Amino acid sequence: MKEASHSILAEPITVGLTRKCLACNKRFALEHLRTAEHPTLGHLKTYQCKHCGVTFNFATRLPDGAL
Ligand SMILES: [Zn+2]
């Protein structure tokens, strides 16, 4: 399983609406794998692209100054 180089991202609105993969840009490609609790980031949702296999971790909130 490949990991995206950027391990944690703010969740883009487009993920919920179109499930568009940030790596290959295919729509409706991302599948929700799991949601984990993170002490500072809130919920950490992991998605995997059905087409290219890249996984993305999206935080529901990011601490100030992140990224
Ligand atoms: Zn993809």
XYZ file of N, CA and C in Angstrom, residues 1-7 34 53-57:
39
model
N 0.851 -1.192 0.000
C 0.000 0.000 0.000
C 0.885 1.241 0.000
N 0.689 2.085 -0.980
C 1.474 3.320 -1.038
C 0.910 4.338 -0.057
N 1.787 5.152 0.476
C 1.353 6.245 1.341
C 1.623 7.556 0.616
N 0.697 8.459 0.722
C 0.939 9.781 0.164
C 2.080 10.441 0.929
N 2.850 11.231 0.228
C 4.000 11.856 0.872
C 3.561 12.814 1.970
N 2.473 13.518 1.728
C 1.904 14.382 2.749
C 0.981 13.529 3.597
N 1.342 13.292 4.846
C 0.644 12.256 5.589
C -0.682 12.728 6.157
N -11.112 4.104 7.571
C -11.290 4.123 9.021
C -11.250 5.558 9.518
N -4.537 3.440 -5.399
C -4.129 2.769 -4.170
C -3.499 3.668 -3.126
N -3.363 4.960 -3.408
C -2.769 5.870 -2.436
C -3.745 6.101 -1.285
N -3.208 6.152 -0.080
C -4.049 6.469 1.064
C -3.812 7.904 1.499
N -4.869 8.522 2.010
C -4.799 9.888 2.502
C -5.358 9.931 3.911
N -4.704 10.689 4.770
C -5.212 10.924 6.118
C -5.709 12.356 6.198
